[in-house]
Tab-separated table of C-alpha atoms in Angstrom:
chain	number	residue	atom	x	y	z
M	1	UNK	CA	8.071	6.720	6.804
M	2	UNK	CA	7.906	3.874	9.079
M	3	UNK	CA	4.497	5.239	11.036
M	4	UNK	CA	1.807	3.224	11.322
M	5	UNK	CA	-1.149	3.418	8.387
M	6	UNK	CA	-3.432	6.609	9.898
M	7	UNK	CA	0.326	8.848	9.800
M	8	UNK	CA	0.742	7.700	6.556
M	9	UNK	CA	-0.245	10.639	4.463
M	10	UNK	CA	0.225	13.397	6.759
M	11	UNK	CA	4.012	12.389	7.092
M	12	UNK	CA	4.271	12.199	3.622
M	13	UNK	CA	2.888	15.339	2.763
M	14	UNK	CA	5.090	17.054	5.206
M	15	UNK	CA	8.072	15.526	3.684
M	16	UNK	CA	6.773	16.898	0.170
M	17	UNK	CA	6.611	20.168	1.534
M	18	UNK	CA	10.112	20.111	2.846
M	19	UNK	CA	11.352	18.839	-0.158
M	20	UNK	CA	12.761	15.740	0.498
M	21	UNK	CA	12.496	11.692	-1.258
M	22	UNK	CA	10.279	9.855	0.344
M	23	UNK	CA	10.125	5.382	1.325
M	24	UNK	CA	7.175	4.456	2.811
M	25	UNK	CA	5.852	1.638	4.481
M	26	UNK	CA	3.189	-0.634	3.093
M	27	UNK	CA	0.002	0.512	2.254
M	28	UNK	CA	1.134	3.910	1.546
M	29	UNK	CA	-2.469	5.121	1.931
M	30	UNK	CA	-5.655	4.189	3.443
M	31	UNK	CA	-7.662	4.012	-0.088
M	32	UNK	CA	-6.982	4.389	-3.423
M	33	UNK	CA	-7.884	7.587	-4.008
M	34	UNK	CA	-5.510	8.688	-1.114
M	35	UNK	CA	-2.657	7.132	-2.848
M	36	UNK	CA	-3.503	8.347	-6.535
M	37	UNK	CA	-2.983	12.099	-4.658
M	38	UNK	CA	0.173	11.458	-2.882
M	39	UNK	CA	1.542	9.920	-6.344
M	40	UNK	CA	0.445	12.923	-8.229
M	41	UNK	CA	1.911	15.177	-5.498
M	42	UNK	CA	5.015	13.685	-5.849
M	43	UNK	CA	5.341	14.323	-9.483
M	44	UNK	CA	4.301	17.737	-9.579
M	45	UNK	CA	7.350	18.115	-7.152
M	46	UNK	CA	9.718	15.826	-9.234
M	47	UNK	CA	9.859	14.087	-5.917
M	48	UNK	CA	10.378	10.303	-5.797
M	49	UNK	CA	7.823	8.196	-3.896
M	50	UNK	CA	8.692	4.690	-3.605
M	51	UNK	CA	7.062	1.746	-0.991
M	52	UNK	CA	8.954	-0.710	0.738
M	53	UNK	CA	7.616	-3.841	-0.776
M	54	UNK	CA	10.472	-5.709	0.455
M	55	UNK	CA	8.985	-9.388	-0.509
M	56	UNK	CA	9.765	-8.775	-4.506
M	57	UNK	CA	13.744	-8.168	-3.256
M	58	UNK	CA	14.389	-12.245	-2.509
M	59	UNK	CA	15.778	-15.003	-5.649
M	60	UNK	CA	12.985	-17.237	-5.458
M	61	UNK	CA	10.338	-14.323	-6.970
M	62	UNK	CA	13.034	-12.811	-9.116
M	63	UNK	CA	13.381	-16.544	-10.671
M	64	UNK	CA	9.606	-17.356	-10.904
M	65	UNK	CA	8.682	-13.495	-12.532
M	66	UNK	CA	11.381	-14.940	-15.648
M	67	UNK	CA	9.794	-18.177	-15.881
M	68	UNK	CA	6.976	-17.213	-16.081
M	69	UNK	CA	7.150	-14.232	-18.808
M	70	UNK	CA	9.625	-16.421	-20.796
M	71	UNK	CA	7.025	-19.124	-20.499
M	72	UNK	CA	9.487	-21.928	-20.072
M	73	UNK	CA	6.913	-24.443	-19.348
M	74	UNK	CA	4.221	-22.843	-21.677
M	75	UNK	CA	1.360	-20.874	-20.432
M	76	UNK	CA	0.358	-19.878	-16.639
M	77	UNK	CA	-3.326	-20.975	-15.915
M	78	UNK	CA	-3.622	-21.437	-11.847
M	79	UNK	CA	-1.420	-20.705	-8.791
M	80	UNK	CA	-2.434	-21.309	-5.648
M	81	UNK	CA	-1.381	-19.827	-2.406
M	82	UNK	CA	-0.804	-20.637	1.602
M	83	UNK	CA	0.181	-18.549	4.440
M	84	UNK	CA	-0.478	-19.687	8.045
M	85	UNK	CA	1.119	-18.349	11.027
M	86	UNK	CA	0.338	-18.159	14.547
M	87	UNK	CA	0.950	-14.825	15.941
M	88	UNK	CA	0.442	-14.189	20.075
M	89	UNK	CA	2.944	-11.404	19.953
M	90	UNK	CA	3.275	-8.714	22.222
M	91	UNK	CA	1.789	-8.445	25.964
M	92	UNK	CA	-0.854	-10.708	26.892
M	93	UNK	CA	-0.599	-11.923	23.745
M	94	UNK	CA	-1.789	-8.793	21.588
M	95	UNK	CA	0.600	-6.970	19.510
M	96	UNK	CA	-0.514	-4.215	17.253
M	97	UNK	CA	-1.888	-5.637	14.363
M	98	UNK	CA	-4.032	-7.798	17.064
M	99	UNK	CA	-6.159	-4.677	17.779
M	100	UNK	CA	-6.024	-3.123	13.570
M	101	UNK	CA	-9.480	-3.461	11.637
M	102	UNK	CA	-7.791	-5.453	8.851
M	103	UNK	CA	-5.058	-7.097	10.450
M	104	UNK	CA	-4.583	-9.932	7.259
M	105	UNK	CA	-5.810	-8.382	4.012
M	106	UNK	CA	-3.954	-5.099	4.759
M	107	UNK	CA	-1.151	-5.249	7.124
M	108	UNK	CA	-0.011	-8.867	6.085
M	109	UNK	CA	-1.799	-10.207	2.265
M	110	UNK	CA	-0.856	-6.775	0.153
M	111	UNK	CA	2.861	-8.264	0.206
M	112	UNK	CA	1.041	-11.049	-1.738
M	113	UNK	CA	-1.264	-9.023	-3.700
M	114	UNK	CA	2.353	-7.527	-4.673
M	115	UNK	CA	3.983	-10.787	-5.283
M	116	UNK	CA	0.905	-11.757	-7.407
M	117	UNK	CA	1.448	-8.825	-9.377
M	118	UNK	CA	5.075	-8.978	-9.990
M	119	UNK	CA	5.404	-12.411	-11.272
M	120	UNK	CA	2.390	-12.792	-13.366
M	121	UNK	CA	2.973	-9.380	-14.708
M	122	UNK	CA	-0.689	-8.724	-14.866
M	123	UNK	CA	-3.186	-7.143	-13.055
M	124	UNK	CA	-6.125	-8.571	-11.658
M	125	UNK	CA	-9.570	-8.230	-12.738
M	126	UNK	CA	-11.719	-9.632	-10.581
M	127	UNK	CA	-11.678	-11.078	-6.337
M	128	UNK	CA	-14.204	-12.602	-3.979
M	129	UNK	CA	-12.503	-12.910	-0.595
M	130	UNK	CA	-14.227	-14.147	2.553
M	131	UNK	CA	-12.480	-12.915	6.143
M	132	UNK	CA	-13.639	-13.883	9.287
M	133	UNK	CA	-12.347	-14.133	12.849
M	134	UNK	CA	-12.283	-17.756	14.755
M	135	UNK	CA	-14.596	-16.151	18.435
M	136	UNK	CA	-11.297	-17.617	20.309
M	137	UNK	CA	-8.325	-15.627	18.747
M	138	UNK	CA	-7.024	-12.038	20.379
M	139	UNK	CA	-7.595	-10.287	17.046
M	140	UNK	CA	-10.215	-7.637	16.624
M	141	UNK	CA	-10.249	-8.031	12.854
M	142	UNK	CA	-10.759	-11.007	10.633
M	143	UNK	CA	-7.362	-12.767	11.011
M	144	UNK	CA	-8.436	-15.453	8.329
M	145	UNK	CA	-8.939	-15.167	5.128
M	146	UNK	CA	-9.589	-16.957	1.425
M	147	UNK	CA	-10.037	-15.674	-1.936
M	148	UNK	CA	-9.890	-16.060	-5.977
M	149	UNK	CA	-8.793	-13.268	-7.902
M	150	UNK	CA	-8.615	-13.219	-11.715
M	151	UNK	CA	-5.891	-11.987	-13.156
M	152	UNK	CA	-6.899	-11.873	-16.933
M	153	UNK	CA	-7.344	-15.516	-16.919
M	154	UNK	CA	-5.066	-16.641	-14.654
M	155	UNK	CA	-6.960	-17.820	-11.440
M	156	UNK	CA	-5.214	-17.734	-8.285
M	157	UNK	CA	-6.820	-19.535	-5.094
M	158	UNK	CA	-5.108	-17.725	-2.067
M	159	UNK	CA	-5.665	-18.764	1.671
M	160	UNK	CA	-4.219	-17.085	4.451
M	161	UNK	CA	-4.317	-17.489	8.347
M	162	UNK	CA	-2.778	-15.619	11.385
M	163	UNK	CA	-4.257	-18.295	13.575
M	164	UNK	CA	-3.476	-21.581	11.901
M	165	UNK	CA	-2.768	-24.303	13.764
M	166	UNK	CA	-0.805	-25.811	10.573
M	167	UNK	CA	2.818	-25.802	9.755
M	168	UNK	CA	4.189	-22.355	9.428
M	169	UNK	CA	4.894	-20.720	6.110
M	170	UNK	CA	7.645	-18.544	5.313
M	171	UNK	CA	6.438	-14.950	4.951
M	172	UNK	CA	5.922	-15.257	1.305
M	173	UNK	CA	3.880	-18.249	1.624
M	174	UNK	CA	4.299	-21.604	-0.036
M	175	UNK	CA	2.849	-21.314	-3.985
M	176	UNK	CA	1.908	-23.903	-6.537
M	177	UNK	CA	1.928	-22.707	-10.039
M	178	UNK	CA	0.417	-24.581	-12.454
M	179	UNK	CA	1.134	-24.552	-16.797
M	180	UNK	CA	0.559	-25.977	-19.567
M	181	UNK	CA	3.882	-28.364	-19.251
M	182	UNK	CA	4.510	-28.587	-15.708
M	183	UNK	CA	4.225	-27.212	-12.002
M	184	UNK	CA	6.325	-24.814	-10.205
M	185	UNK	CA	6.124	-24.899	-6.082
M	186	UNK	CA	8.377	-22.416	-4.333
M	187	UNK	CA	8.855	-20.679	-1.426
M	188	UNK	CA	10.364	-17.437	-0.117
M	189	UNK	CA	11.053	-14.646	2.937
M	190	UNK	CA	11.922	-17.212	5.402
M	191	UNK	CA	12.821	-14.709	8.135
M	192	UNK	CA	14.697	-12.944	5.887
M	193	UNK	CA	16.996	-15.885	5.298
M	194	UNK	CA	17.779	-16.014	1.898
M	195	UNK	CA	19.078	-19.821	1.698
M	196	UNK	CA	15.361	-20.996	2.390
M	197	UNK	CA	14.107	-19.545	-0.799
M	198	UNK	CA	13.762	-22.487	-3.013
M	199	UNK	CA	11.896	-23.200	-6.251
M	200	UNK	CA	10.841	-26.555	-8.011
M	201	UNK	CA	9.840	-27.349	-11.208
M	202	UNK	CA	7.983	-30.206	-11.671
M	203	UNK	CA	8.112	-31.102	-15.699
M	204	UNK	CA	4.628	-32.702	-16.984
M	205	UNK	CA	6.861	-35.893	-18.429
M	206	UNK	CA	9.755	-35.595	-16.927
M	207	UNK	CA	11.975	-35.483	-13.634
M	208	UNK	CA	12.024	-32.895	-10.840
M	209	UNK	CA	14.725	-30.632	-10.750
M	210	UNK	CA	15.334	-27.648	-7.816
M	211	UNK	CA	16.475	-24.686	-9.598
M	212	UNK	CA	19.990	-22.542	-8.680
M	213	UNK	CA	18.864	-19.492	-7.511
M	214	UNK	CA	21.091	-16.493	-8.716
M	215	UNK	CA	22.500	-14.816	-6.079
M	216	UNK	CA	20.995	-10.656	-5.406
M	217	UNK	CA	23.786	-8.295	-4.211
M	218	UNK	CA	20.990	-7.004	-1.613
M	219	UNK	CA	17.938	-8.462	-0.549
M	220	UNK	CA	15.032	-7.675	1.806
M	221	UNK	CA	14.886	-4.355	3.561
M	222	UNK	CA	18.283	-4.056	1.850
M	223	UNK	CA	17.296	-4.834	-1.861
M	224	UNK	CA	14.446	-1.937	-1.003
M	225	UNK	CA	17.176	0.273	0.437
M	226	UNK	CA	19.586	0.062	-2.496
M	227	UNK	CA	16.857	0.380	-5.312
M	228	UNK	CA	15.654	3.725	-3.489
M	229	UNK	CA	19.085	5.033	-3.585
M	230	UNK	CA	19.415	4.010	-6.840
M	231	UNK	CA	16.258	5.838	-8.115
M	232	UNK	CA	17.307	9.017	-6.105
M	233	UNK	CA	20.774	8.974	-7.735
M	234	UNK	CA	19.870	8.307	-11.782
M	235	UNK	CA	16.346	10.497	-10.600
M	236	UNK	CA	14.403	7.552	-12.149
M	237	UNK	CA	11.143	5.637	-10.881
M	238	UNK	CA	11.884	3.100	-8.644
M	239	UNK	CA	10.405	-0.366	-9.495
M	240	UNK	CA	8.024	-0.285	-6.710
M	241	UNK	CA	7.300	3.635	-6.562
M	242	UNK	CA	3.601	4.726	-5.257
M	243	UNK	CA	2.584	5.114	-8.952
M	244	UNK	CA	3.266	1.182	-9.368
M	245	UNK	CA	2.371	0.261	-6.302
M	246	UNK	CA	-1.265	1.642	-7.064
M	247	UNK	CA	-2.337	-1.777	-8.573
M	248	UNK	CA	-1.403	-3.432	-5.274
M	249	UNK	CA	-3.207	-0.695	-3.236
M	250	UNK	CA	-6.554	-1.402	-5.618
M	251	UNK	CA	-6.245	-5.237	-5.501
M	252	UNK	CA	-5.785	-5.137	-1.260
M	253	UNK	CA	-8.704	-3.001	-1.469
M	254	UNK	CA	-11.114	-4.916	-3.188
M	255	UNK	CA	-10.198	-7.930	-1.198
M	256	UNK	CA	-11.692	-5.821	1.754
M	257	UNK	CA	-14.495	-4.206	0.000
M	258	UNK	CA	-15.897	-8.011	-1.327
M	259	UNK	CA	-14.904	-9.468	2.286
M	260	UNK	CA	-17.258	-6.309	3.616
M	261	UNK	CA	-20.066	-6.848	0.709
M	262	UNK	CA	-19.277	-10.769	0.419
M	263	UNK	CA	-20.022	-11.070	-2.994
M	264	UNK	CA	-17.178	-10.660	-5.746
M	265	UNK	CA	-15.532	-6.981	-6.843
M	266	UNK	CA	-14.672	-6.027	-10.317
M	267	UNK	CA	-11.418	-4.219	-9.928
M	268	UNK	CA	-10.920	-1.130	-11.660
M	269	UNK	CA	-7.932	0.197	-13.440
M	270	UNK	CA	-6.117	2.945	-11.286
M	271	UNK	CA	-7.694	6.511	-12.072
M	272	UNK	CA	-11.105	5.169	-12.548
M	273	UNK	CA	-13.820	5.187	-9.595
M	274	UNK	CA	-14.626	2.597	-7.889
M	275	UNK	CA	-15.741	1.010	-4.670
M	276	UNK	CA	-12.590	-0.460	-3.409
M	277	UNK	CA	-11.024	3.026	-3.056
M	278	UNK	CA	-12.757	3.897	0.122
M	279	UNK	CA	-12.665	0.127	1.095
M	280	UNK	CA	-10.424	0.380	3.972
């Protein structure tokens, strides 16, 4: 279901009807509660539900997601994150996230949100997120954004642009992760070109080393492909299937709901009520 957000659920409840698997863009739903009925339509119907969160299918997150949980240079306290781009595409300079209410925290930061989640292998507790829109850009939306989110005590500092007039970022952004030993910088999703993902460790007392990425049989839109066969054919849950993929939906909405409120967001565990579900 590659429709754009508002044919979202309708197309997915169609395809329930008829039966059949269903991959779905990201976000699979407009709010949280949306998504917590598609995922429990889907199991009543022993149906698979899975969202293409194609950033987790690259080496460089794979790589950090083990160093982290084998806590090779002790314990995680801060990671901080950058993503600027400068995007004047379509006609006239307007695409179609140029004209969407949330053109950053939604269509653009939940692939960072799901990052987040993946490699600290957490989920977040807390967020207070400013978005705004520079009065010269073509967006309608705020197109800029910054926030801290607390991930049960790990505090990440993220700041992301769609007008920056900095260097550009691969998609996944450039990270600095910061432990009790050492620093980790990496990057990843550069276009899709898997030779730009690249990770450094940066030892406390000690030297730099870059670290050999292990090669993935698929990655990208391809890893998502071949895990959503995979799930169909051993009629398993797919690592990012809409039941996971809740905790990404609930983080991206909070981010919205405390840019809307501006003051910080307790976020709630998925099946509890809160705020953020009706954020977007």
């Amino acid at each position: 279901n590659t429709t754009a957000l508002p044919g979202h659920v309708p197309v997915i409840r169609a395809a329930f009807d008829a039966g059949l698997h269903v991959l779905v863009e990201k976000p699979f739903a407009p709010s949280l509660e949306a998504a917590e009925q598609l995922v429990d339509g889907a199991a009543v119907r022993n149906l698979i539900l899975m969202v293409s969160q194609n950033y987790r299918f690259f080496p460089a997150p794979r790589a950090i997601a083990d160093l982290v949980r084998e806590e090779e240079l002790g314990k995680l306290h801060q990671v901080s994150i950058d993503f600027r781009r400068f995007s004047t595409a379509g006609p006239n300079g307007r695409g179609r996230h140029h004209l969407e209410e949330q053109p950053l925290l939604v269509d653009m930061s939940i692939h960072h949100f799901d990052l987040l989640r993946l490699i600290l292998g957490r989920e977040p507790d807390r967020i207070f997120c400013e978005a705004w829109n520079p009065s010269w850009t073509s967006f309608t939306g705020p197109s800029v954004a910054v926030a801290t989110i607390d991930f049960d005590g790990v505090v990440v500092s993220y700041r992301a642009s769609w007008v920056s007039a900095g260097p550009i970022t691969p998609w996944a952004g450039e990270w600095s992760m910061e432990f009790e030993h050492g620093e980790v910088v990496w990057t990843s999703a550069a276009d899709s070109d898997v030779t730009q993902d690249r990770v450094e460790i940066r030892p406390r007392n000690g030297t730099p080393r870059t670290v050999a990425l292990p090669p993935l049989q698929r990655t990208g839109t391809s890893g998502t492909l071949t895990e959503f066969a995979r799930a169909i054919r051993t009629k398993s849950e797919p690592e990012t299937s809409g039941r996971d993929n809740l905790g990404t939906i609930a983080l991206m909405a909070a981010a919205v709901e405390s840019a809307t409120l501006r003051e910080p967001v307790t976020i709630y565990p998925t099946g509890k009520t809160t705020g953020a579900a009706a954020a977007i």
